[in-house]
Short mmCIF file of N, CA and C in Angstrom, two decimals:
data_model
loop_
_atom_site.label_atom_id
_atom_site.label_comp_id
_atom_site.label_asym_id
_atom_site.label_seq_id
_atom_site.Cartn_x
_atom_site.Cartn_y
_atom_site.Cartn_z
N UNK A 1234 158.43 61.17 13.54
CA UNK A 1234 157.28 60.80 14.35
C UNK A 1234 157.47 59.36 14.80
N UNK A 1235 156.88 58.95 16.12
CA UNK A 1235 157.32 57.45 16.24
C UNK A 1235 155.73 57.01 16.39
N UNK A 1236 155.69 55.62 16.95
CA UNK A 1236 154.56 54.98 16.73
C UNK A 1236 153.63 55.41 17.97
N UNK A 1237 153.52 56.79 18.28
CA UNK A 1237 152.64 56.53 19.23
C UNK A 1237 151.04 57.57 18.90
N UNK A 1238 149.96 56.75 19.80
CA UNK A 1238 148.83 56.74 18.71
C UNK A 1238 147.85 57.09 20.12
N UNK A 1239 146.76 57.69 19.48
CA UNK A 1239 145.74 58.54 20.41
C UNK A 1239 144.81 57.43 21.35
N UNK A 1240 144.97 57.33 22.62
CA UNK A 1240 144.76 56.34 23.67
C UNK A 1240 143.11 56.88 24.02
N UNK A 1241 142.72 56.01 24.90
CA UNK A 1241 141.50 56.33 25.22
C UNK A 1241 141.19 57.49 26.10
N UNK A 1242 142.17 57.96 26.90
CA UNK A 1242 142.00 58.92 27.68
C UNK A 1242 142.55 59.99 26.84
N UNK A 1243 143.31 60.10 25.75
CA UNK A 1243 143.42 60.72 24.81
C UNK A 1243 145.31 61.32 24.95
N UNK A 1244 146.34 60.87 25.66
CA UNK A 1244 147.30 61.34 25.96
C UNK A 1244 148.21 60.26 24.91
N UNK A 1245 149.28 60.58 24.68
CA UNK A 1245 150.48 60.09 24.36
C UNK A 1245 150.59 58.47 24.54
N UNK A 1246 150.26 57.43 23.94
CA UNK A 1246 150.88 55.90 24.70
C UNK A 1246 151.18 55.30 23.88
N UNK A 1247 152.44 53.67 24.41
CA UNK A 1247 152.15 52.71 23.06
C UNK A 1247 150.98 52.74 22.43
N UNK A 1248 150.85 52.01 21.27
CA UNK A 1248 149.49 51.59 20.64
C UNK A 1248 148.64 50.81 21.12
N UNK A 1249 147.20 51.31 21.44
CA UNK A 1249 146.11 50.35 22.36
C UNK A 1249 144.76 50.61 21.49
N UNK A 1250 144.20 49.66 22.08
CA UNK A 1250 142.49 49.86 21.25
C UNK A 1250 141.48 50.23 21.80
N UNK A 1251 141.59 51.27 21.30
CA UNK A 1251 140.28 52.57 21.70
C UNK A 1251 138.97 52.04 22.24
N UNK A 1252 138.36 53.04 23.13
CA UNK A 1252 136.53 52.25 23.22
C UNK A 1252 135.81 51.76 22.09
N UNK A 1253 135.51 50.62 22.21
CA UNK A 1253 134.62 50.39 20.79
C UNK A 1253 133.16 49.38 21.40
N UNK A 1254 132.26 49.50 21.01
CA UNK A 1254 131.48 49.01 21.68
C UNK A 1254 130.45 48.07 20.28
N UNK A 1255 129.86 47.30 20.12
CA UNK A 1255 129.14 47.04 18.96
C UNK A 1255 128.26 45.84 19.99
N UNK A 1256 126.59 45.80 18.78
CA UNK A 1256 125.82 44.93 19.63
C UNK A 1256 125.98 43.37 18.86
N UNK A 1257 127.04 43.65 18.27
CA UNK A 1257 127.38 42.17 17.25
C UNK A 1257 126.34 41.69 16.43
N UNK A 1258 125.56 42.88 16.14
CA UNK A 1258 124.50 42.48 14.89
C UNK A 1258 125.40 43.38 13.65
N UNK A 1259 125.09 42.96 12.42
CA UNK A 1259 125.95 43.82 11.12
C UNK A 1259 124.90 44.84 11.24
N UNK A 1260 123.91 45.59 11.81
CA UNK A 1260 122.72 46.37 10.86
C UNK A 1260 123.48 47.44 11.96
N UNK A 1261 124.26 47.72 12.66
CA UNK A 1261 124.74 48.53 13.33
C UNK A 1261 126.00 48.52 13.77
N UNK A 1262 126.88 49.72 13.58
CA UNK A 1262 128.22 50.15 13.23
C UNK A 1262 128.71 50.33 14.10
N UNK A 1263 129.97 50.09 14.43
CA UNK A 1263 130.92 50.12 15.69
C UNK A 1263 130.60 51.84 16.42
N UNK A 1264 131.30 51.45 17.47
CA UNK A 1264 131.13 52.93 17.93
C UNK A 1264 132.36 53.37 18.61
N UNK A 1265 133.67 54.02 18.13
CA UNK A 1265 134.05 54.76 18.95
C UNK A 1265 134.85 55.44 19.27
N UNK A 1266 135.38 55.99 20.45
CA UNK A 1266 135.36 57.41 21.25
C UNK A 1266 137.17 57.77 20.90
N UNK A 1267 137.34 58.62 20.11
CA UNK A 1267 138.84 59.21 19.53
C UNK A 1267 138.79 60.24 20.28
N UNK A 1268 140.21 60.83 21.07
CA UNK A 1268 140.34 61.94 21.84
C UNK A 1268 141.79 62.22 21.59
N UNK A 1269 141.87 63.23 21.19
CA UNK A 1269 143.23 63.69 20.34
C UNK A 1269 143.44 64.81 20.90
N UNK A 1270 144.70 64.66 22.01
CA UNK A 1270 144.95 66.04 23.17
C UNK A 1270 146.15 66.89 22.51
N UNK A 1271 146.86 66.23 21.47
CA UNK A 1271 147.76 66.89 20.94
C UNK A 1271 147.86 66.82 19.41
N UNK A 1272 148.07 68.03 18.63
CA UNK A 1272 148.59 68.61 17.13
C UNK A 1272 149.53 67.09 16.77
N UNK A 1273 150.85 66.46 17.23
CA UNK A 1273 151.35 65.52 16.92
C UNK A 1273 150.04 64.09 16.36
N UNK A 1274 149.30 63.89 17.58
CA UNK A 1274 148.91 62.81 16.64
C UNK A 1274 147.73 62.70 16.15
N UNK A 1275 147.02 63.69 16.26
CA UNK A 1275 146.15 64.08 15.20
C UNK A 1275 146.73 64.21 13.66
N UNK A 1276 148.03 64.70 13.50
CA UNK A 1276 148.95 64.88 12.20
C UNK A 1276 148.83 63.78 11.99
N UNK A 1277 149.41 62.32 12.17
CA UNK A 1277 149.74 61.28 12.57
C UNK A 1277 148.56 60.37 12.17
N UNK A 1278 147.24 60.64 12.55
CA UNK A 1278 145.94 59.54 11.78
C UNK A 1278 145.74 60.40 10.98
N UNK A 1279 145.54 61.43 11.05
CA UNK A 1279 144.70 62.45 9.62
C UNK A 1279 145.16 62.24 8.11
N UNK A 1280 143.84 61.69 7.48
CA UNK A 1280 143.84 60.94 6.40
C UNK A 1280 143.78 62.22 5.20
N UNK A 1281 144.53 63.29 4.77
CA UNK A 1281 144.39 64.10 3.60
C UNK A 1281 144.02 63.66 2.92
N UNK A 1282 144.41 62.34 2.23
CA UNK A 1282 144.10 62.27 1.02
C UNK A 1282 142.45 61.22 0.55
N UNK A 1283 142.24 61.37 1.80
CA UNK A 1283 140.71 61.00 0.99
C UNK A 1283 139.93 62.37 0.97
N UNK A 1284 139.04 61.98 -0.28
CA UNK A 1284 138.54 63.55 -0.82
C UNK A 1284 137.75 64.51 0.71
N UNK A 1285 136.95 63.70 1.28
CA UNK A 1285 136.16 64.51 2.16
C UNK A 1285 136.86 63.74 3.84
N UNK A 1286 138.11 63.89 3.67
CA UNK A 1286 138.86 63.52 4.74
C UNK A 1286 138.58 62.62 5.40
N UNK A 1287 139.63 61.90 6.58
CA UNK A 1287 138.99 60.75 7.28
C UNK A 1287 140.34 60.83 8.20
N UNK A 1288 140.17 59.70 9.14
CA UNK A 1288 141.27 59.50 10.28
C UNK A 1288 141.44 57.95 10.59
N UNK A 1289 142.50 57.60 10.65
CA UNK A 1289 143.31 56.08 10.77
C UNK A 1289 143.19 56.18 12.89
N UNK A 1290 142.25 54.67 12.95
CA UNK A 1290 141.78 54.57 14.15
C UNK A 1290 142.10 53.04 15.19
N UNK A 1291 143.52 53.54 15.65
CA UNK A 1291 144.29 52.22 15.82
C UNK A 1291 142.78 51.08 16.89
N UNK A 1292 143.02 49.61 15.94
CA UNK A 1292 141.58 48.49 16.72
C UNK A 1292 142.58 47.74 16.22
N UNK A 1293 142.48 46.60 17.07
CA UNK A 1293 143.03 44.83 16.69
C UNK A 1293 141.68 44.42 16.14
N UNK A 1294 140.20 45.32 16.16
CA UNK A 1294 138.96 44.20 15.27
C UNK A 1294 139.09 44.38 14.02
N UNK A 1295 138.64 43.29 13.60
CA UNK A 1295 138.80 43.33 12.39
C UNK A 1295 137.67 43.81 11.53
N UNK A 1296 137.74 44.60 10.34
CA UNK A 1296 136.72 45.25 9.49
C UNK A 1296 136.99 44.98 8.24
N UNK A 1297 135.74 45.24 7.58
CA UNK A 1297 135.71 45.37 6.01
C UNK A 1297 135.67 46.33 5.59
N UNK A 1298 136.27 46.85 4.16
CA UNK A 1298 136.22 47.70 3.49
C UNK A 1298 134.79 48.56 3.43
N UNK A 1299 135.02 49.43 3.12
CA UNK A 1299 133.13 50.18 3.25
C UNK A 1299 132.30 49.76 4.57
N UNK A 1300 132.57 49.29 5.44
CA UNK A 1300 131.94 48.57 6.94
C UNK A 1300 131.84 50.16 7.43
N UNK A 1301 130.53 50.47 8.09
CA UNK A 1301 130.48 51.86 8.95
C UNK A 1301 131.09 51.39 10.75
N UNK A 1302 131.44 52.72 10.44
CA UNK A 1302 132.15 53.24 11.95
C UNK A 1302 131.58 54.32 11.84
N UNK A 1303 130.91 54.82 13.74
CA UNK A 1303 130.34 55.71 14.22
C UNK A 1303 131.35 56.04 15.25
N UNK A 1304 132.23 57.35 14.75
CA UNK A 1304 133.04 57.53 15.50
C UNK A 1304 132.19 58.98 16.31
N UNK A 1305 133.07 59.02 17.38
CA UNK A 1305 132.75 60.25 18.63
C UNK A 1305 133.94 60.97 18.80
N UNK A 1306 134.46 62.30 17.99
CA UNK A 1306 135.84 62.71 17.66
C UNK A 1306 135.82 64.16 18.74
N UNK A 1307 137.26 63.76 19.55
CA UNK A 1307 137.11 65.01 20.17
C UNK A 1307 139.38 65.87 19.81
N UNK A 1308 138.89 67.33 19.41
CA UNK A 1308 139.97 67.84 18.65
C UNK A 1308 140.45 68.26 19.96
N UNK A 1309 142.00 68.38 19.65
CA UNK A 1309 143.21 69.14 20.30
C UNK A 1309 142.31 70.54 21.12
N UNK A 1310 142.28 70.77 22.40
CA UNK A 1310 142.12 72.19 22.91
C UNK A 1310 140.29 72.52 22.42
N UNK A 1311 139.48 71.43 22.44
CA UNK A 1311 138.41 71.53 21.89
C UNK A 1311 137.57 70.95 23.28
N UNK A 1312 136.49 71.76 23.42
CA UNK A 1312 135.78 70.73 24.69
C UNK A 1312 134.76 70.15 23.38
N UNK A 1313 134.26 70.35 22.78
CA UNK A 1313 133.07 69.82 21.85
C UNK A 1313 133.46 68.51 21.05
N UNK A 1314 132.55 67.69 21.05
CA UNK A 1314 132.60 66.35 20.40
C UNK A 1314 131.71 66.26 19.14
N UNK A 1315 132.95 65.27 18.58
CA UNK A 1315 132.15 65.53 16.83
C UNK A 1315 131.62 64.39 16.45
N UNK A 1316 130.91 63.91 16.45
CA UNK A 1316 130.10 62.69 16.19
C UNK A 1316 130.61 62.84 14.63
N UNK A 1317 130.89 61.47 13.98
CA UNK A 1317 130.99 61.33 12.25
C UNK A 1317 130.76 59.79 12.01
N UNK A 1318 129.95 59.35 11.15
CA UNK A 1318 129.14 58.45 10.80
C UNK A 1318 130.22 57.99 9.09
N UNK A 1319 131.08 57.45 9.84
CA UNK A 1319 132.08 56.99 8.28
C UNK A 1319 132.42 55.84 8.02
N UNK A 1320 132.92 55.50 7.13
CA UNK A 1320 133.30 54.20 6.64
C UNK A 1320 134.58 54.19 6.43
N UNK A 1321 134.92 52.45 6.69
CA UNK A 1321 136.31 51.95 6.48
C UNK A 1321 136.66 52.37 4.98
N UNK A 1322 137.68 52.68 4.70
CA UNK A 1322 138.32 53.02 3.32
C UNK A 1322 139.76 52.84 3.64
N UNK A 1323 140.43 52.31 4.72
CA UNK A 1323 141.88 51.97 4.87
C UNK A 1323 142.24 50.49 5.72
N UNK A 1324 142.91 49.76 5.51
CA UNK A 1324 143.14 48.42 6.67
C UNK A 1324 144.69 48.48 6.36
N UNK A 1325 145.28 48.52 8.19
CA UNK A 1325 146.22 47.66 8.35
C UNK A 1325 146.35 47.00 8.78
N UNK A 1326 146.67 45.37 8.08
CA UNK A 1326 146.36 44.54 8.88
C UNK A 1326 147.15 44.55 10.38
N UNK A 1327 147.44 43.40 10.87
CA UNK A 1327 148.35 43.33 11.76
C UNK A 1327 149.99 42.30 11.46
N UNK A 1328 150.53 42.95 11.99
CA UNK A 1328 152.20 42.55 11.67
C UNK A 1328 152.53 43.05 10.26
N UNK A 1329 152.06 44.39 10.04
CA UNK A 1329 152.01 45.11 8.75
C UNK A 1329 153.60 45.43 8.86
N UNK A 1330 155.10 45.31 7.53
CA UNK A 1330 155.74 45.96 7.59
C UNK A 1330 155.86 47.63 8.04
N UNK A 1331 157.47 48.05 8.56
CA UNK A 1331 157.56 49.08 8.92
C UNK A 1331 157.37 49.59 10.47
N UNK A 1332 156.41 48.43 10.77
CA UNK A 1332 156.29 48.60 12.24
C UNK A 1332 154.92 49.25 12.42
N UNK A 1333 154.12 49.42 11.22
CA UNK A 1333 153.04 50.04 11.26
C UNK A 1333 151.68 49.77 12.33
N UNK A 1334 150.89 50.46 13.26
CA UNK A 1334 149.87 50.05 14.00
C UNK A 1334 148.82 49.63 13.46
N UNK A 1335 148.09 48.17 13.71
CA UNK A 1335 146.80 48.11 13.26
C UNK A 1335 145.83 48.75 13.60
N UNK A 1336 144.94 48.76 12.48
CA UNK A 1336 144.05 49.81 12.59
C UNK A 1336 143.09 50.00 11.26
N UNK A 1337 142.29 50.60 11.33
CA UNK A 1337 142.02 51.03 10.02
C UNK A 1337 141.49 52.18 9.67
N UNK A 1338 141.37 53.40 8.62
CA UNK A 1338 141.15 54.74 8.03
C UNK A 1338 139.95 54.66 7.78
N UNK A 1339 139.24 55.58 8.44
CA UNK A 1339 138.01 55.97 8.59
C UNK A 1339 137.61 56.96 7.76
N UNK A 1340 136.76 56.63 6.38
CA UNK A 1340 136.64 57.94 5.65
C UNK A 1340 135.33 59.14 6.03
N UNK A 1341 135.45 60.18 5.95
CA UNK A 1341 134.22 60.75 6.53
C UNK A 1341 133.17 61.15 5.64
N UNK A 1342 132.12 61.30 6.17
CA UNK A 1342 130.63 61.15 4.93
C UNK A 1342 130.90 62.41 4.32
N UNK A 1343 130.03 62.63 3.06
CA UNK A 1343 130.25 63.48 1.88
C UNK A 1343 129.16 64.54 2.36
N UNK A 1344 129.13 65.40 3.35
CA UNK A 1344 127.77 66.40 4.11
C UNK A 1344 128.86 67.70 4.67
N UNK A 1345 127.90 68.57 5.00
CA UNK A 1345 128.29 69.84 5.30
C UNK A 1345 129.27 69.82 6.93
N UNK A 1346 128.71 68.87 7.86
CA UNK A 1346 128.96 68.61 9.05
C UNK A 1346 130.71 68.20 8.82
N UNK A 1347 130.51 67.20 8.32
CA UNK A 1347 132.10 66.72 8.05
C UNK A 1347 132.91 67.48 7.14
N UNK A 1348 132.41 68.25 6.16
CA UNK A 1348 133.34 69.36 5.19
C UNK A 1348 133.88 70.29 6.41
N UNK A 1349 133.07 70.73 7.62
CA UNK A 1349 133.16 71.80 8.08
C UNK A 1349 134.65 71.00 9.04
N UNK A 1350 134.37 70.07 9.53
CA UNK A 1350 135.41 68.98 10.72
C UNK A 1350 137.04 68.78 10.41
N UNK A 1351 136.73 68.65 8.33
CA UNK A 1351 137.88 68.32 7.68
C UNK A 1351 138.61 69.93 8.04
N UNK A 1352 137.91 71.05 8.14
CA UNK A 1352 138.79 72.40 7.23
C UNK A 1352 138.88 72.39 8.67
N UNK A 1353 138.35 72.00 10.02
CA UNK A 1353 138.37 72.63 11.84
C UNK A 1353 139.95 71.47 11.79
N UNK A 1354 139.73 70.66 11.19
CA UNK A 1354 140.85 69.44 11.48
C UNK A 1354 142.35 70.11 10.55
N UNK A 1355 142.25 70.32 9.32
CA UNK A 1355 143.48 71.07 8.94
C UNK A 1355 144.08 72.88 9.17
N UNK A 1356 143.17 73.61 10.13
CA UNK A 1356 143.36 74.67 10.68
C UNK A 1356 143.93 74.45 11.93
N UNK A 1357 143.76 73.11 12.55
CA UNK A 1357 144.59 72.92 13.76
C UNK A 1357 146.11 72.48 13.36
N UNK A 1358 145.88 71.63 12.29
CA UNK A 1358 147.44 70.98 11.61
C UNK A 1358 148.35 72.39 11.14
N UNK A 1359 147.24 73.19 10.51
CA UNK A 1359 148.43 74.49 9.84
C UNK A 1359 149.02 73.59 8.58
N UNK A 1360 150.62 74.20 8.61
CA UNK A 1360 151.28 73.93 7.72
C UNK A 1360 151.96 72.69 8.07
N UNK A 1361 152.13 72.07 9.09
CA UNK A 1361 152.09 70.76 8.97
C UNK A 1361 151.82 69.78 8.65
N UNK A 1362 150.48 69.93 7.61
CA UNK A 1362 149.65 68.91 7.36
C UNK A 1362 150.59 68.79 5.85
N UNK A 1363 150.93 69.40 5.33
CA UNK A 1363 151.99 69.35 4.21
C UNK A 1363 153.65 68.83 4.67
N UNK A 1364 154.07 68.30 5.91
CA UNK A 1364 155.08 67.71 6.39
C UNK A 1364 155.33 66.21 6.03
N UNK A 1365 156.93 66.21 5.79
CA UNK A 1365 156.92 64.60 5.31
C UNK A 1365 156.77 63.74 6.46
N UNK A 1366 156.77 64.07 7.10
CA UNK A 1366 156.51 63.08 8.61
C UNK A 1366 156.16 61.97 8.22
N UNK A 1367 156.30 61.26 8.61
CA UNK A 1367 155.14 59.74 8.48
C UNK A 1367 153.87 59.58 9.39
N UNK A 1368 153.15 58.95 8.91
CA UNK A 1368 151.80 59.19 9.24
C UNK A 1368 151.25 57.67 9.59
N UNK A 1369 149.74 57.39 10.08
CA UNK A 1369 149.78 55.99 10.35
C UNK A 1369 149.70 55.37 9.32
N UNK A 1370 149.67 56.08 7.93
CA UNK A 1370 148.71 55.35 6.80
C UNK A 1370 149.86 55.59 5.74
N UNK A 1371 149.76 56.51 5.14
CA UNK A 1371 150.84 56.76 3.96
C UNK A 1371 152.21 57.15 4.50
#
């Protein structure tokens, strides 16, 4: 897999930083818009190993650990958008060895909505999601 990471229009590009919009008060959480047109890099942010799943969401802003993100997730071959209300649980910084993209892993809330997103998100991966590939995170 090489470094390329889900753009705003949602196609194939170097690494860029997604819509994000915030009113620069802390009492309200970033916002934004992931569009993942292809199985490759959806594989590629999809965070398995947090328990109730999550996705690595290339930003140069900077966040804190547990900080909410209100992401707007739209899947491979999907017209429907998934709104998920999650928190930081991953940082890379920037000029991270390996060549890695900054960014940070978005874990998703512990509710029926997102259980249902995680199993819609690894039915698109298949048996790939068990591939050594490299990923943005692990």
């Amino acid at each position: 897999m090489n470094d390329r990471v889900p753009t705003r229009t949602g196609g194939l590009g170097p690494p860029v930083v997604p819509g994000q919009s915030s009113t620069g008060g802390s009492a309200r959480p970033s916002v934004i818009q992931l569009v993942f047109r292809e199985k490759g890099a959806l594989y590629a942010a999809y965070m398995p190993l947090l328990t109730d799943g999550g996705l690595f969401v290339p930003t140069t802003r900077e966040y804190k650990l547990g900080e909410d993100i209100y992401l707007l997730l739209s899947l491979p071959e999907d017209p429907q958008r998934f709104p998920v209300a999650g928190k930081v649980a991953w940082i890379t910084p920037p000029n991270t060895s390996g060549g890695r993209t900054q960014g940070v892993g978005v874990r998703f809330p512990n509710d029926d909505k997102s259980r249902q997103l995680k199993i819609k998100i690894e039915e698109i991966l298949g048996t790939s999601i068990s591939s050594s590939k490299p990923t943005q995170t692990l």
